[in-house]
Coordinates of C-alpha atoms and ligand atoms in Angstrom, one line a residue:
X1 CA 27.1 -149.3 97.6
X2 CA 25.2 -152.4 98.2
X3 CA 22.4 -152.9 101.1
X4 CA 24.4 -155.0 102.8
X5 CA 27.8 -152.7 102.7
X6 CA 24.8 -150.3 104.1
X7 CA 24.0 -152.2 106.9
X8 CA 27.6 -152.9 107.5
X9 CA 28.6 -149.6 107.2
X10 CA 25.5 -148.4 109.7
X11 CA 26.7 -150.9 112.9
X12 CA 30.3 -149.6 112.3
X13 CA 29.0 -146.3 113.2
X14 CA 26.7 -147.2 115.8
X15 CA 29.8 -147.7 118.5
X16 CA 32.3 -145.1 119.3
X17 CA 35.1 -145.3 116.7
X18 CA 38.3 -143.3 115.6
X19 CA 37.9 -141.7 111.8
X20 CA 39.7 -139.8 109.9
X21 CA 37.9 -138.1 107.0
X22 CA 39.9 -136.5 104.1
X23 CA 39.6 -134.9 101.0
X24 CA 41.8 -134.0 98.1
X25 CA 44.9 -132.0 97.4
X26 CA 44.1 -128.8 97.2
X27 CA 41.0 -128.9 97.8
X28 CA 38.0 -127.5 96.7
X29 CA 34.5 -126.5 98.1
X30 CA 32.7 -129.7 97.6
X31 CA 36.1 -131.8 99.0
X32 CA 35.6 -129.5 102.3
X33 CA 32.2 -129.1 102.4
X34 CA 31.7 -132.9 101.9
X35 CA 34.2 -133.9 104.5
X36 CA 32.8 -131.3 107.1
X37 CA 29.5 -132.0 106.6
X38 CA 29.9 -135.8 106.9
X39 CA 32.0 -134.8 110.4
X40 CA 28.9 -133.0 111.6
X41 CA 26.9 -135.9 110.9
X42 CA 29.3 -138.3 112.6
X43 CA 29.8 -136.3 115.5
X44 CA 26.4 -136.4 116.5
X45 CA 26.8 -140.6 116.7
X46 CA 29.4 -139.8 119.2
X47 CA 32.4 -140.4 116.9
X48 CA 36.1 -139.4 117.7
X49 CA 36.7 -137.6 113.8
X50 CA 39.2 -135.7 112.8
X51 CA 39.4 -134.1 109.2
X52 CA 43.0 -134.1 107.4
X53 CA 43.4 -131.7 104.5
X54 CA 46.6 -132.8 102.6
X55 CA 47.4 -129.5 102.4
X56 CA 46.1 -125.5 102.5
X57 CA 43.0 -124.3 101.0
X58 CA 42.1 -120.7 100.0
X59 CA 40.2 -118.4 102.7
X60 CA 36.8 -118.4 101.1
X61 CA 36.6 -121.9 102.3
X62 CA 37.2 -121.4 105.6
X63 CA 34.1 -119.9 107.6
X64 CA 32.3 -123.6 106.9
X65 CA 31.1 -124.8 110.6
X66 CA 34.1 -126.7 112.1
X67 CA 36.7 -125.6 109.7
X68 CA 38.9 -124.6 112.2
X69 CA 38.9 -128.0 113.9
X70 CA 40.6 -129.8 110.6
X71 CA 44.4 -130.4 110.5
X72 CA 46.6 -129.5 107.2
X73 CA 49.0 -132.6 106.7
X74 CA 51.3 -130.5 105.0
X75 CA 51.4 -128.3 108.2
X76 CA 50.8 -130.9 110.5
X77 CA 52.0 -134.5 109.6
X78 CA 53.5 -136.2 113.0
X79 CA 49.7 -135.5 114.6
X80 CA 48.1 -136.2 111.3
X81 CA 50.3 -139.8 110.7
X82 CA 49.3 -140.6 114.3
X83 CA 45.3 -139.9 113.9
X84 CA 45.8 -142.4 110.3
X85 CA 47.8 -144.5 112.4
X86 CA 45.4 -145.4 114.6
X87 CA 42.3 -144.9 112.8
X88 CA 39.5 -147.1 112.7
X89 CA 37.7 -146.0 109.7
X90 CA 39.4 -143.4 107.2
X91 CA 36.5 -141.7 104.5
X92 CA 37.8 -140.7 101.5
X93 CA 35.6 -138.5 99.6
X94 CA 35.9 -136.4 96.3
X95 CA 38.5 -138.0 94.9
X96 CA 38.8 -141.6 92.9
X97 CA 42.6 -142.6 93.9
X98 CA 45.2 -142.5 96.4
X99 CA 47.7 -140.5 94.5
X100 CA 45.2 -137.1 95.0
X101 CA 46.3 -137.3 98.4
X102 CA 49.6 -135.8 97.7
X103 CA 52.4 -136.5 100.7
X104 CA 49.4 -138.9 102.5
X105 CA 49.5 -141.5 99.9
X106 CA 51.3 -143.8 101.5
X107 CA 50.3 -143.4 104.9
X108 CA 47.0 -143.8 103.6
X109 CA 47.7 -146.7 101.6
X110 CA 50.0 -148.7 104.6
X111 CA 46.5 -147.7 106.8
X112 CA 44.9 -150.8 107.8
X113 CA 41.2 -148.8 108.7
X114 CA 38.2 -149.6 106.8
X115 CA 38.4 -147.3 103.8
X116 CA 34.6 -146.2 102.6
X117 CA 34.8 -144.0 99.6
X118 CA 32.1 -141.7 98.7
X119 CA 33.1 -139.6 94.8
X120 CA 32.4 -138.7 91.6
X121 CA 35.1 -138.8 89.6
X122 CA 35.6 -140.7 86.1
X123 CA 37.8 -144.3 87.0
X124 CA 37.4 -144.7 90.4
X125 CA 40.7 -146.7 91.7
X126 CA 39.5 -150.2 93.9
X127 CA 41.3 -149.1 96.8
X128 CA 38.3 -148.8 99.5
X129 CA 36.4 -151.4 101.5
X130 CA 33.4 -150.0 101.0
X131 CA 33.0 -147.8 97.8
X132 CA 30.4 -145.3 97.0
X133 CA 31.5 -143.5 93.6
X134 CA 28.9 -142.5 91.3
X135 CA 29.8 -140.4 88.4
X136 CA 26.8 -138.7 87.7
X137 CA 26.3 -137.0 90.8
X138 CA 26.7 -133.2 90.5
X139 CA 29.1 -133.5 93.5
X140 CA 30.6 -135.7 96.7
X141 CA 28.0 -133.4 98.6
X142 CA 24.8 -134.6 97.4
X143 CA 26.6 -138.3 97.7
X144 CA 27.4 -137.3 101.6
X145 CA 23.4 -136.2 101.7
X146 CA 22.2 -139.6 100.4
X147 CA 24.7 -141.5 102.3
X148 CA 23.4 -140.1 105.4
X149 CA 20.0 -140.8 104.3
X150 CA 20.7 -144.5 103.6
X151 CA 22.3 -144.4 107.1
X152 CA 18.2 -143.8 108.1
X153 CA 19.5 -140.3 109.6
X154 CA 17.8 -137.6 107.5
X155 CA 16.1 -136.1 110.3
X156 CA 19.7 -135.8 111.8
X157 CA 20.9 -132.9 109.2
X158 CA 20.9 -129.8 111.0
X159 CA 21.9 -126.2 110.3
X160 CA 25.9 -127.4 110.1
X161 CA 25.8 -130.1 108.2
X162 CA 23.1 -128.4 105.8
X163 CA 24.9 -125.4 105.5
X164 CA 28.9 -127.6 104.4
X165 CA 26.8 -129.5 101.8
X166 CA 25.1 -127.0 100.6
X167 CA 28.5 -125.4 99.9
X168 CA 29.7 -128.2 97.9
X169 CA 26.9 -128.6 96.0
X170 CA 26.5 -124.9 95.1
X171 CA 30.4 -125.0 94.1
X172 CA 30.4 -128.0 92.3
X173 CA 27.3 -127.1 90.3
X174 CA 28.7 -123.8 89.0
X175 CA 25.5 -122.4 91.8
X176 CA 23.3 -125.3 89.9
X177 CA 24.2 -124.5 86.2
X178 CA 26.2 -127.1 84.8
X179 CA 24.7 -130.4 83.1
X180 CA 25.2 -132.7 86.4
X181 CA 22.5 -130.7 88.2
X182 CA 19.1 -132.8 88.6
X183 CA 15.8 -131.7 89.7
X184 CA 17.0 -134.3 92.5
X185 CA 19.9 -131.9 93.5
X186 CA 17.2 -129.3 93.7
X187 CA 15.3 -131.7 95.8
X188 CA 18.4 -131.5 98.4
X189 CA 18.9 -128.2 98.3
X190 CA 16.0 -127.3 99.4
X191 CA 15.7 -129.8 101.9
X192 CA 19.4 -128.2 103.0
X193 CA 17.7 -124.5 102.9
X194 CA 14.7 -126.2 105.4
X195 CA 17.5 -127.3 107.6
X196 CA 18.8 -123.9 107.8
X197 CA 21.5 -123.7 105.2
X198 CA 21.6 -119.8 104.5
X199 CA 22.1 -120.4 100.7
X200 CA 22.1 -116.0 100.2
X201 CA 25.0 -115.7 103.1
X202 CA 26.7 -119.0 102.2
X203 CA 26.9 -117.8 98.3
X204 CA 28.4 -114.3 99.6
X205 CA 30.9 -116.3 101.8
X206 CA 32.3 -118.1 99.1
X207 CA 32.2 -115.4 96.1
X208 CA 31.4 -112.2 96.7
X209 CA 35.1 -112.0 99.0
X210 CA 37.3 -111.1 96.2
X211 CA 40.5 -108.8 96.7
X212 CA 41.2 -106.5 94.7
X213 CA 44.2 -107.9 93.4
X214 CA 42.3 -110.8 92.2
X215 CA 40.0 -108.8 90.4
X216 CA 43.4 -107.0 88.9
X217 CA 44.8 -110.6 88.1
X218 CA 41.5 -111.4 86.5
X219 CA 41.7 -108.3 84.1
X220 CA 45.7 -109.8 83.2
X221 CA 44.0 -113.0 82.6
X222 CA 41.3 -111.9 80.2
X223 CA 44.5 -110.3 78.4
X224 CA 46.1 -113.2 77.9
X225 CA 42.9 -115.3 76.6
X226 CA 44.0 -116.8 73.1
X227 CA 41.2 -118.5 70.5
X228 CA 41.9 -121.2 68.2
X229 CA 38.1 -120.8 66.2
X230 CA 39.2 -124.4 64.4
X231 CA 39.4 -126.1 67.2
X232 CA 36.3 -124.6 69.1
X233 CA 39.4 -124.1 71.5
X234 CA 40.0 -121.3 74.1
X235 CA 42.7 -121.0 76.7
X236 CA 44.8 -118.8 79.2
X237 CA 48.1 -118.7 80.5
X238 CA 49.5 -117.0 83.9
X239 CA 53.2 -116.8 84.3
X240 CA 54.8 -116.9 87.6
X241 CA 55.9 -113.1 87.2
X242 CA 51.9 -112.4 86.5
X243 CA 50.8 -114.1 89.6
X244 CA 53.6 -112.5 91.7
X245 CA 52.5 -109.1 90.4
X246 CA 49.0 -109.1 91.9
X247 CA 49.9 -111.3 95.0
X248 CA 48.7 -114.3 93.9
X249 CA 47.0 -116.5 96.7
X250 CA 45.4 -119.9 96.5
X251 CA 42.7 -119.6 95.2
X252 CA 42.8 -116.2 93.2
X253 CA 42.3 -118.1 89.5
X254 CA 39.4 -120.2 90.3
X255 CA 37.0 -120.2 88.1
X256 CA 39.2 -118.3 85.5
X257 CA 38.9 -120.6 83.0
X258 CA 35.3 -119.9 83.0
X259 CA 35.8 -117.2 80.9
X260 CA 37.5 -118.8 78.3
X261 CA 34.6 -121.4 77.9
X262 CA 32.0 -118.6 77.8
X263 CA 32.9 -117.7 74.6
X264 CA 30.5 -118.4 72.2
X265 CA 31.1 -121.3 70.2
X266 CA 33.9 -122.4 72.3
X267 CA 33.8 -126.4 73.5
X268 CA 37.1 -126.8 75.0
X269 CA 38.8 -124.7 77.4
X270 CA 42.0 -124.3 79.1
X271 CA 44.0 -122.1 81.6
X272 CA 47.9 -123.0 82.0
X273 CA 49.5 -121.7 85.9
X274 CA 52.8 -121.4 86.1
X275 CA 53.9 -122.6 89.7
X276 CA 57.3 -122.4 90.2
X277 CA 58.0 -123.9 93.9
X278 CA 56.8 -127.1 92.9
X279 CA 58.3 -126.7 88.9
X280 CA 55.1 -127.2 87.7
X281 CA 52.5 -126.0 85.0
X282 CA 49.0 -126.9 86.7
X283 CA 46.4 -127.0 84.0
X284 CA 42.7 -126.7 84.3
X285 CA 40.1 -128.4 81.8
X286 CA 36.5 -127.3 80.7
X287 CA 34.0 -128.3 78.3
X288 CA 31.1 -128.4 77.1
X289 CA 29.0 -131.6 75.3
X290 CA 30.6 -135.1 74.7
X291 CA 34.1 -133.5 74.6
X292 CA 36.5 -135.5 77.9
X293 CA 38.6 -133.8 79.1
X294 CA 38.7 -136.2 81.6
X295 CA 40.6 -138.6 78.7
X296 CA 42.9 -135.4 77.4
X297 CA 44.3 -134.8 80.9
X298 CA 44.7 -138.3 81.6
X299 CA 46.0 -139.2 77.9
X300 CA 48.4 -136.1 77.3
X301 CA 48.5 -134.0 81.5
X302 CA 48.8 -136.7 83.9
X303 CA 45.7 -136.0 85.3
X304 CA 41.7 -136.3 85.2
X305 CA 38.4 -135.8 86.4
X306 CA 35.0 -135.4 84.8
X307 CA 33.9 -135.1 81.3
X308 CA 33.3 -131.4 81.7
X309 CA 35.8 -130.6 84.4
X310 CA 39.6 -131.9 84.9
X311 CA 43.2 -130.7 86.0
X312 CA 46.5 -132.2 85.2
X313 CA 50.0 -130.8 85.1
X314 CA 52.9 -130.5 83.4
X315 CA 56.5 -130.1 83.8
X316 CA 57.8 -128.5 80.7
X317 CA 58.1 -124.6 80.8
X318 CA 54.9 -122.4 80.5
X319 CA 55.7 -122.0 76.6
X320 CA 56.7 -125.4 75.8
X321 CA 53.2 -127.0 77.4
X322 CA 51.6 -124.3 75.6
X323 CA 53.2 -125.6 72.4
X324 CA 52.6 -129.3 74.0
X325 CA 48.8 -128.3 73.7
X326 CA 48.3 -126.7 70.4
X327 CA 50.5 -129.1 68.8
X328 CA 47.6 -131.8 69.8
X329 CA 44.3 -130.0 68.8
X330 CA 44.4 -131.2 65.5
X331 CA 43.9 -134.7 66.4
X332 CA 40.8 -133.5 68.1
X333 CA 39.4 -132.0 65.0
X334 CA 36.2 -133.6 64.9
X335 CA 35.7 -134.7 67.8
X336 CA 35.8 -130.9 69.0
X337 CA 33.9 -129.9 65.7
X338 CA 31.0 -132.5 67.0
X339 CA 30.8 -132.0 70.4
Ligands
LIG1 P1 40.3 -128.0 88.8 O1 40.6 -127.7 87.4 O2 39.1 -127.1 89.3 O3 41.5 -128.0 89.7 O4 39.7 -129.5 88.9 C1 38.7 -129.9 88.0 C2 38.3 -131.4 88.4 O5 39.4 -132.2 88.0 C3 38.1 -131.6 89.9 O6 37.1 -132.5 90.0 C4 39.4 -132.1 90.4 O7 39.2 -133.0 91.5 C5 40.0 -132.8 89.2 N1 41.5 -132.7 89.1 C6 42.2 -131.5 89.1 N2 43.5 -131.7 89.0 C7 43.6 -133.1 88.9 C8 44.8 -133.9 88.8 O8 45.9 -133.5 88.7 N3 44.6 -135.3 88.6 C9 43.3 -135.8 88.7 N4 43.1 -137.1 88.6 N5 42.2 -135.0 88.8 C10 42.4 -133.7 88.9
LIG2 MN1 33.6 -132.8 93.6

């Protein structure tokens, strides 16, 4: 983002304006906590905002400040088309193209509004008028954070917006222990924790909720964890019938594939969902070191992401992807072996 898209982007806001903010499909605690932190922010410059989910998200995300306010698209889409319809400026944040939005894409895309993107994600698409996307920022958060600090409204961050990036930032981080972390994200969290973000309650919110079926489903998933030592490789698999059994809710696996990465030795990791409304397998993608797994979702998953972190999908059976997966570690050899 340029100094003059800055000073562009600060006049826009400085008269009353319709916006629609919106983060990814499915989205996660740094997609919600960006987009209700940057509605706190514009709020208090008298905006008309409204923040569109494309679809659900699981419970633990929804005590943020505001969070009952936001529409689901899925749920919701004659009011949601209307609000794009006639929005004036649409923010995009935490995702890097238009096909993350799921059933919005081409609302989104038809939009005429000034698009401002603020991500991190590898390969961001040229979609927006005004793009912020930075890919080694530990998360949209800390992106919202300095964007409202270019807007010359630090001292504007109160206890709501503090405690929705602080969220985002502790999610996206793995609570600040993944590579992407700076003593700069430090910097902001405790500048959040001085605005009142509650970083003890906001933690507990977010992951010490568990059911107990997800701690049962957990236990099934451990079970099915499989190692491939050559390949520096571990990954899981939940059928359908598994999920069923412990009454699966969105949500329930994330952070699963954690597990499988903690192994010691293991680079690459990967859990396999079965989700049989949409006929899918979603896939989720960790690593450690130089190993993308941004480029093997994109190359072999139809998906993407980060270096360390990506999702994609597939639509042959649970087995057959399986099969799909292991059948392609070998031409990952080294670069696995060298990570
Ligand atoms: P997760 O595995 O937690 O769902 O996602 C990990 C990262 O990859 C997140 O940053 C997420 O936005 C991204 N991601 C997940 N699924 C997809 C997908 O299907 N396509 C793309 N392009 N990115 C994805
Ligand atoms: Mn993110």
């Amino acid at each position: 983002m340029t100094e003059d898209d800055i000073i562009a982007i600060r006049s826009l806001i400085s008269s009353p304006k319709k916006i629609v903010v919106v983060p990814h499909k499915n989205p996660d605690g740094d997609a919600m906590g960006s987009c209700l932190g940057l509605y706190h922010y514009l709020k208090k410059h008298e905006q008309e905002v409204t923040v569109i989910a494309p679809n659900d998200y699981p419970e633990f995300l929804k005590w943020m400040p505001a969070d009952d306010l936001s529409l689901k698209y899925e749920l919701e889409k004659d009011h949601s088309d209307q609000l794009i319809k006639e929005a004036d400026i649409i923010f995009t944040l935490d995702f890097n193209a238009l096909n993350r939005v799921g059933d919005m894409e081409q609302f989104l895309t038809e939009s005429s509004a000034i698009k401002i993107m603020i991500d991190h994600h590898q390969e961001p698409a040229d979609y927006a008028t005004y793009m912020y996307s930075d890919v080694q920022m530990s998360s949209t958060c800390e992106m919202v954070y300095n964007f409202i600090t270019w807007m010359g409204d630090q001292s504007l961050i109160d206890e709501n917006i503090a405690t929705c990036l602080y969220t985002g930032m502790m999610t996206d981080t793995g609570s600040f222990r993944f590579p992407s972390t700076t003593s700069e994200t430090h910097r902001v969290v405790a500048y959040l924790i001085e605005q009142g973000a509650n970083h003890s309650e906001i933690y507990n919110n977010v992951f010490d909720t568990n059911s107990f079926d997800r701690m049962q489903l957990l236990g099934r998933a451990l079970n099915n964890l499989k190692v491939k030592p050559e390949y520096r490789t571990a990954f899981i698999t939940l059928s359908q019938e598994e999920l069923n059994q412990y009454n699966y809710k969105k949500g329930d696996t994330e952070g699963f594939v954690n597990y499988a990465l903690s192994i010691e030795n293991i680079a690459f990791a990967a859990i396999f969902i079965e989700d049989k409304g949409n006929d899918i397998i979603k896939i989720s993608l960790r690593s450690k070191g130089t190993f993308s797994v941004n480029a093997f979702a994109r190359e072999h998953f139809n998906g993407g992401g980060h270096i360390n972190a990506a999702g994609g999908r597939s639509e042959l059976s649970l087995e057959a992807t399986v099969e799909k997966f292991i059948s392609i570690l070998p031409n990952y050899l080294k670069a696995l072996n060298n990570a």
